[in-house]
């Protein structure tokens, strides 16, 4: 049984040409980003068991496309490429609305004035039961209490409720009694 490798260069020096590693990493990064962009918002925001299997299969397929790395150097270069691509996309979406529209989902209206927008719900494959579950999770009992609801870019459903009117006369009476 060996305790250390015979040649440490075999561990750290990349086997593949660095430019090939960079191109492979960039192509896969942007392909996966594109695939996630064309999927519904809920797929990327809420991971169900089916979504988790999808992500695992996606990463497995990507790992084969990256090549069979046997050195740490290859893996480090690929991780650096992913980090740089991610940082670049974040910078572009922060500074330019054009890139923000390309890489990020805009909020999608699903309830307006207590009425469901069935067309937009269909786009997101959002059932009424799933919407009602989100309402309950947010402490809302009835759709008619919702002024607007959106499926946000990251897949979360956000709700804007009508303002609850308080009886001003009773508030003044409370203040006087204190």
PDB file of C-alpha atoms in Angstrom:
ATOM      1  CA  UNK A   1       0.000   0.000   0.000  1.00  0.00           C
ATOM      2  CA  UNK A   2       1.398   3.345  -1.032  1.00  0.00           C
ATOM      3  CA  UNK A   3       1.181   6.346   1.222  1.00  0.00           C
ATOM      4  CA  UNK A   4       2.051   9.026  -1.362  1.00  0.00           C
ATOM      5  CA  UNK A   5       2.191   9.278  -5.148  1.00  0.00           C
ATOM      6  CA  UNK A   6       5.426   8.603  -7.023  1.00  0.00           C
ATOM      7  CA  UNK A   7       5.172  11.835  -8.972  1.00  0.00           C
ATOM      8  CA  UNK A   8       3.402  14.848  -7.432  1.00  0.00           C
ATOM      9  CA  UNK A   9       3.205  16.516 -10.841  1.00  0.00           C
ATOM     10  CA  UNK A  10       0.683  13.867 -11.892  1.00  0.00           C
ATOM     11  CA  UNK A  11      -1.566  15.142  -9.108  1.00  0.00           C
ATOM     12  CA  UNK A  12      -1.386  18.892  -9.736  1.00  0.00           C
ATOM     13  CA  UNK A  13      -0.334  19.580 -13.355  1.00  0.00           C
ATOM     14  CA  UNK A  14      -3.366  19.670 -15.688  1.00  0.00           C
ATOM     15  CA  UNK A  15      -3.553  16.861 -18.268  1.00  0.00           C
ATOM     16  CA  UNK A  16      -5.727  18.755 -20.725  1.00  0.00           C
ATOM     17  CA  UNK A  17      -4.695  21.974 -22.482  1.00  0.00           C
ATOM     18  CA  UNK A  18      -5.780  24.941 -20.335  1.00  0.00           C
ATOM     19  CA  UNK A  19      -7.613  26.614 -23.252  1.00  0.00           C
ATOM     20  CA  UNK A  20      -9.626  23.425 -23.824  1.00  0.00           C
ATOM     21  CA  UNK A  21     -10.631  23.363 -20.157  1.00  0.00           C
ATOM     22  CA  UNK A  22     -11.678  27.026 -20.287  1.00  0.00           C
ATOM     23  CA  UNK A  23     -13.775  26.535 -23.443  1.00  0.00           C
ATOM     24  CA  UNK A  24     -15.419  23.368 -22.078  1.00  0.00           C
ATOM     25  CA  UNK A  25     -16.271  25.117 -18.819  1.00  0.00           C
ATOM     26  CA  UNK A  26     -17.677  28.239 -20.483  1.00  0.00           C
ATOM     27  CA  UNK A  27     -19.783  26.297 -22.994  1.00  0.00           C
ATOM     28  CA  UNK A  28     -21.262  24.085 -20.275  1.00  0.00           C
ATOM     29  CA  UNK A  29     -21.856  26.990 -17.892  1.00  0.00           C
ATOM     30  CA  UNK A  30     -23.786  29.018 -20.442  1.00  0.00           C
ATOM     31  CA  UNK A  31     -25.644  25.972 -21.777  1.00  0.00           C
ATOM     32  CA  UNK A  32     -26.853  25.058 -18.275  1.00  0.00           C
ATOM     33  CA  UNK A  33     -27.725  28.712 -17.598  1.00  0.00           C
ATOM     34  CA  UNK A  34     -29.729  28.777 -20.839  1.00  0.00           C
ATOM     35  CA  UNK A  35     -31.515  25.538 -19.930  1.00  0.00           C
ATOM     36  CA  UNK A  36     -32.475  26.927 -16.523  1.00  0.00           C
ATOM     37  CA  UNK A  37     -33.660  30.152 -18.175  1.00  0.00           C
ATOM     38  CA  UNK A  38     -36.086  28.374 -20.515  1.00  0.00           C
ATOM     39  CA  UNK A  39     -37.514  26.251 -17.706  1.00  0.00           C
ATOM     40  CA  UNK A  40     -40.380  27.613 -15.641  1.00  0.00           C
ATOM     41  CA  UNK A  41     -39.522  29.787 -12.669  1.00  0.00           C
ATOM     42  CA  UNK A  42     -40.897  27.271 -10.212  1.00  0.00           C
ATOM     43  CA  UNK A  43     -38.511  24.579 -11.456  1.00  0.00           C
ATOM     44  CA  UNK A  44     -35.526  26.615 -10.330  1.00  0.00           C
ATOM     45  CA  UNK A  45     -37.122  28.075  -7.199  1.00  0.00           C
ATOM     46  CA  UNK A  46     -38.772  25.111  -5.516  1.00  0.00           C
ATOM     47  CA  UNK A  47     -37.021  21.769  -5.753  1.00  0.00           C
ATOM     48  CA  UNK A  48     -39.386  18.830  -5.696  1.00  0.00           C
ATOM     49  CA  UNK A  49     -38.117  15.254  -5.826  1.00  0.00           C
ATOM     50  CA  UNK A  50     -38.500  15.256  -9.623  1.00  0.00           C
ATOM     51  CA  UNK A  51     -36.567  18.536  -9.895  1.00  0.00           C
ATOM     52  CA  UNK A  52     -33.791  17.211  -7.682  1.00  0.00           C
ATOM     53  CA  UNK A  53     -33.435  14.141  -9.911  1.00  0.00           C
ATOM     54  CA  UNK A  54     -33.306  16.463 -12.934  1.00  0.00           C
ATOM     55  CA  UNK A  55     -30.532  18.577 -11.390  1.00  0.00           C
ATOM     56  CA  UNK A  56     -28.545  15.482 -10.414  1.00  0.00           C
ATOM     57  CA  UNK A  57     -28.820  14.042 -13.924  1.00  0.00           C
ATOM     58  CA  UNK A  58     -27.847  17.411 -15.385  1.00  0.00           C
ATOM     59  CA  UNK A  59     -24.710  17.580 -13.248  1.00  0.00           C
ATOM     60  CA  UNK A  60     -23.833  13.984 -14.079  1.00  0.00           C
ATOM     61  CA  UNK A  61     -24.139  14.683 -17.814  1.00  0.00           C
ATOM     62  CA  UNK A  62     -22.093  17.857 -17.429  1.00  0.00           C
ATOM     63  CA  UNK A  63     -19.339  16.032 -15.542  1.00  0.00           C
ATOM     64  CA  UNK A  64     -18.858  13.625 -18.463  1.00  0.00           C
ATOM     65  CA  UNK A  65     -18.777  16.506 -20.912  1.00  0.00           C
ATOM     66  CA  UNK A  66     -16.102  18.192 -18.822  1.00  0.00           C
ATOM     67  CA  UNK A  67     -13.782  15.248 -19.341  1.00  0.00           C
ATOM     68  CA  UNK A  68     -12.367  12.593 -17.066  1.00  0.00           C
ATOM     69  CA  UNK A  69     -10.091  14.605 -14.845  1.00  0.00           C
ATOM     70  CA  UNK A  70      -7.440  12.749 -12.949  1.00  0.00           C
ATOM     71  CA  UNK A  71      -5.514  15.772 -11.708  1.00  0.00           C
ATOM     72  CA  UNK A  72      -6.475  18.413  -9.202  1.00  0.00           C
ATOM     73  CA  UNK A  73      -5.173  21.051 -11.622  1.00  0.00           C
ATOM     74  CA  UNK A  74      -7.861  20.223 -14.211  1.00  0.00           C
ATOM     75  CA  UNK A  75     -10.580  20.437 -11.581  1.00  0.00           C
ATOM     76  CA  UNK A  76      -9.259  23.707 -10.163  1.00  0.00           C
ATOM     77  CA  UNK A  77      -9.147  25.312 -13.611  1.00  0.00           C
ATOM     78  CA  UNK A  78     -12.728  24.198 -14.291  1.00  0.00           C
ATOM     79  CA  UNK A  79     -13.943  25.555 -10.947  1.00  0.00           C
ATOM     80  CA  UNK A  80     -12.204  28.861 -11.638  1.00  0.00           C
ATOM     81  CA  UNK A  81     -13.871  29.045 -15.064  1.00  0.00           C
ATOM     82  CA  UNK A  82     -17.295  28.474 -13.464  1.00  0.00           C
ATOM     83  CA  UNK A  83     -16.630  31.087 -10.787  1.00  0.00           C
ATOM     84  CA  UNK A  84     -15.466  33.642 -13.361  1.00  0.00           C
ATOM     85  CA  UNK A  85     -18.460  32.969 -15.634  1.00  0.00           C
ATOM     86  CA  UNK A  86     -20.827  33.323 -12.695  1.00  0.00           C
ATOM     87  CA  UNK A  87     -19.171  36.555 -11.558  1.00  0.00           C
ATOM     88  CA  UNK A  88     -19.273  37.904 -15.120  1.00  0.00           C
ATOM     89  CA  UNK A  89     -22.978  37.140 -15.505  1.00  0.00           C
ATOM     90  CA  UNK A  90     -23.705  38.753 -12.124  1.00  0.00           C
ATOM     91  CA  UNK A  91     -21.808  41.891 -13.160  1.00  0.00           C
ATOM     92  CA  UNK A  92     -23.577  42.077 -16.524  1.00  0.00           C
ATOM     93  CA  UNK A  93     -27.048  41.632 -15.030  1.00  0.00           C
ATOM     94  CA  UNK A  94     -26.312  44.219 -12.354  1.00  0.00           C
ATOM     95  CA  UNK A  95     -25.041  46.891 -14.726  1.00  0.00           C
ATOM     96  CA  UNK A  96     -27.126  46.290 -17.883  1.00  0.00           C
ATOM     97  CA  UNK A  97     -30.885  45.702 -18.018  1.00  0.00           C
ATOM     98  CA  UNK A  98     -30.445  44.026 -21.417  1.00  0.00           C
ATOM     99  CA  UNK A  99     -28.483  41.192 -19.811  1.00  0.00           C
ATOM    100  CA  UNK A 100     -30.844  41.127 -16.835  1.00  0.00           C
ATOM    101  CA  UNK A 101     -33.698  40.376 -19.240  1.00  0.00           C
ATOM    102  CA  UNK A 102     -31.657  37.632 -20.915  1.00  0.00           C
ATOM    103  CA  UNK A 103     -30.437  35.838 -17.781  1.00  0.00           C
ATOM    104  CA  UNK A 104     -33.194  36.469 -15.207  1.00  0.00           C
ATOM    105  CA  UNK A 105     -36.921  35.811 -15.167  1.00  0.00           C
ATOM    106  CA  UNK A 106     -39.152  38.825 -14.642  1.00  0.00           C
ATOM    107  CA  UNK A 107     -41.993  38.527 -12.086  1.00  0.00           C
ATOM    108  CA  UNK A 108     -45.154  37.044 -13.600  1.00  0.00           C
ATOM    109  CA  UNK A 109     -48.579  38.262 -12.416  1.00  0.00           C
ATOM    110  CA  UNK A 110     -50.867  35.380 -11.372  1.00  0.00           C
ATOM    111  CA  UNK A 111     -53.525  37.208  -9.299  1.00  0.00           C
ATOM    112  CA  UNK A 112     -54.896  40.671  -9.883  1.00  0.00           C
ATOM    113  CA  UNK A 113     -57.667  42.136  -7.723  1.00  0.00           C
ATOM    114  CA  UNK A 114     -58.569  38.717  -6.337  1.00  0.00           C
ATOM    115  CA  UNK A 115     -58.876  37.139  -9.814  1.00  0.00           C
ATOM    116  CA  UNK A 116     -56.649  34.340 -11.093  1.00  0.00           C
ATOM    117  CA  UNK A 117     -54.654  34.864 -14.279  1.00  0.00           C
ATOM    118  CA  UNK A 118     -55.067  31.319 -15.580  1.00  0.00           C
ATOM    119  CA  UNK A 119     -52.958  31.969 -18.681  1.00  0.00           C
ATOM    120  CA  UNK A 120     -49.910  32.930 -16.619  1.00  0.00           C
ATOM    121  CA  UNK A 121     -50.547  30.077 -14.187  1.00  0.00           C
ATOM    122  CA  UNK A 122     -50.530  27.684 -17.141  1.00  0.00           C
ATOM    123  CA  UNK A 123     -47.200  29.168 -18.322  1.00  0.00           C
ATOM    124  CA  UNK A 124     -45.695  28.291 -14.942  1.00  0.00           C
ATOM    125  CA  UNK A 125     -47.494  24.955 -14.650  1.00  0.00           C
ATOM    126  CA  UNK A 126     -48.924  26.233 -11.367  1.00  0.00           C
ATOM    127  CA  UNK A 127     -52.090  24.487 -10.223  1.00  0.00           C
ATOM    128  CA  UNK A 128     -54.789  26.136  -8.146  1.00  0.00           C
ATOM    129  CA  UNK A 129     -54.042  23.671  -5.320  1.00  0.00           C
ATOM    130  CA  UNK A 130     -50.368  24.729  -5.280  1.00  0.00           C
ATOM    131  CA  UNK A 131     -51.407  28.385  -5.272  1.00  0.00           C
ATOM    132  CA  UNK A 132     -53.855  27.802  -2.406  1.00  0.00           C
ATOM    133  CA  UNK A 133     -51.088  26.045  -0.472  1.00  0.00           C
ATOM    134  CA  UNK A 134     -48.831  29.094  -0.918  1.00  0.00           C
ATOM    135  CA  UNK A 135     -51.674  31.354   0.215  1.00  0.00           C
ATOM    136  CA  UNK A 136     -52.118  29.323   3.398  1.00  0.00           C
ATOM    137  CA  UNK A 137     -48.365  29.281   4.044  1.00  0.00           C
ATOM    138  CA  UNK A 138     -48.480  33.084   3.911  1.00  0.00           C
ATOM    139  CA  UNK A 139     -51.461  33.308   6.287  1.00  0.00           C
ATOM    140  CA  UNK A 140     -53.953  34.296   3.581  1.00  0.00           C
ATOM    141  CA  UNK A 141     -57.293  32.525   3.722  1.00  0.00           C
ATOM    142  CA  UNK A 142     -58.987  33.728   0.550  1.00  0.00           C
ATOM    143  CA  UNK A 143     -57.892  34.721  -2.959  1.00  0.00           C
ATOM    144  CA  UNK A 144     -60.219  37.733  -2.766  1.00  0.00           C
ATOM    145  CA  UNK A 145     -57.922  39.163  -0.032  1.00  0.00           C
ATOM    146  CA  UNK A 146     -55.070  39.390  -2.561  1.00  0.00           C
ATOM    147  CA  UNK A 147     -54.556  42.580  -4.543  1.00  0.00           C
ATOM    148  CA  UNK A 148     -51.694  41.095  -6.603  1.00  0.00           C
ATOM    149  CA  UNK A 149     -49.590  37.942  -6.598  1.00  0.00           C
ATOM    150  CA  UNK A 150     -46.475  37.176  -8.620  1.00  0.00           C
ATOM    151  CA  UNK A 151     -44.279  34.226  -9.364  1.00  0.00           C
ATOM    152  CA  UNK A 152     -40.921  35.894  -8.779  1.00  0.00           C
ATOM    153  CA  UNK A 153     -37.826  35.246 -10.868  1.00  0.00           C
ATOM    154  CA  UNK A 154     -36.427  32.755  -8.368  1.00  0.00           C
ATOM    155  CA  UNK A 155     -39.704  30.784  -8.252  1.00  0.00           C
ATOM    156  CA  UNK A 156     -41.151  32.108  -4.988  1.00  0.00           C
ATOM    157  CA  UNK A 157     -44.775  33.282  -5.012  1.00  0.00           C
ATOM    158  CA  UNK A 158     -45.209  36.725  -3.454  1.00  0.00           C
ATOM    159  CA  UNK A 159     -48.500  38.280  -2.393  1.00  0.00           C
ATOM    160  CA  UNK A 160     -49.661  41.868  -1.993  1.00  0.00           C
ATOM    161  CA  UNK A 161     -52.802  42.066   0.117  1.00  0.00           C
ATOM    162  CA  UNK A 162     -55.354  44.836   0.282  1.00  0.00           C
ATOM    163  CA  UNK A 163     -54.662  47.220   3.146  1.00  0.00           C
ATOM    164  CA  UNK A 164     -56.795  46.454   6.150  1.00  0.00           C
ATOM    165  CA  UNK A 165     -58.786  49.490   7.200  1.00  0.00           C
ATOM    166  CA  UNK A 166     -58.833  50.285  10.892  1.00  0.00           C
ATOM    167  CA  UNK A 167     -61.583  52.142  12.639  1.00  0.00           C
ATOM    168  CA  UNK A 168     -59.994  55.558  13.309  1.00  0.00           C
ATOM    169  CA  UNK A 169     -62.605  56.461  15.912  1.00  0.00           C
ATOM    170  CA  UNK A 170     -61.709  53.481  18.091  1.00  0.00           C
ATOM    171  CA  UNK A 171     -58.001  54.274  17.738  1.00  0.00           C
ATOM    172  CA  UNK A 172     -58.555  57.855  18.965  1.00  0.00           C
ATOM    173  CA  UNK A 173     -60.602  56.549  21.883  1.00  0.00           C
ATOM    174  CA  UNK A 174     -57.776  54.157  22.811  1.00  0.00           C
ATOM    175  CA  UNK A 175     -55.229  56.964  22.706  1.00  0.00           C
ATOM    176  CA  UNK A 176     -57.426  59.170  24.946  1.00  0.00           C
ATOM    177  CA  UNK A 177     -57.901  56.406  27.515  1.00  0.00           C
ATOM    178  CA  UNK A 178     -54.141  55.856  27.809  1.00  0.00           C
TER     179      UNK A 178
END
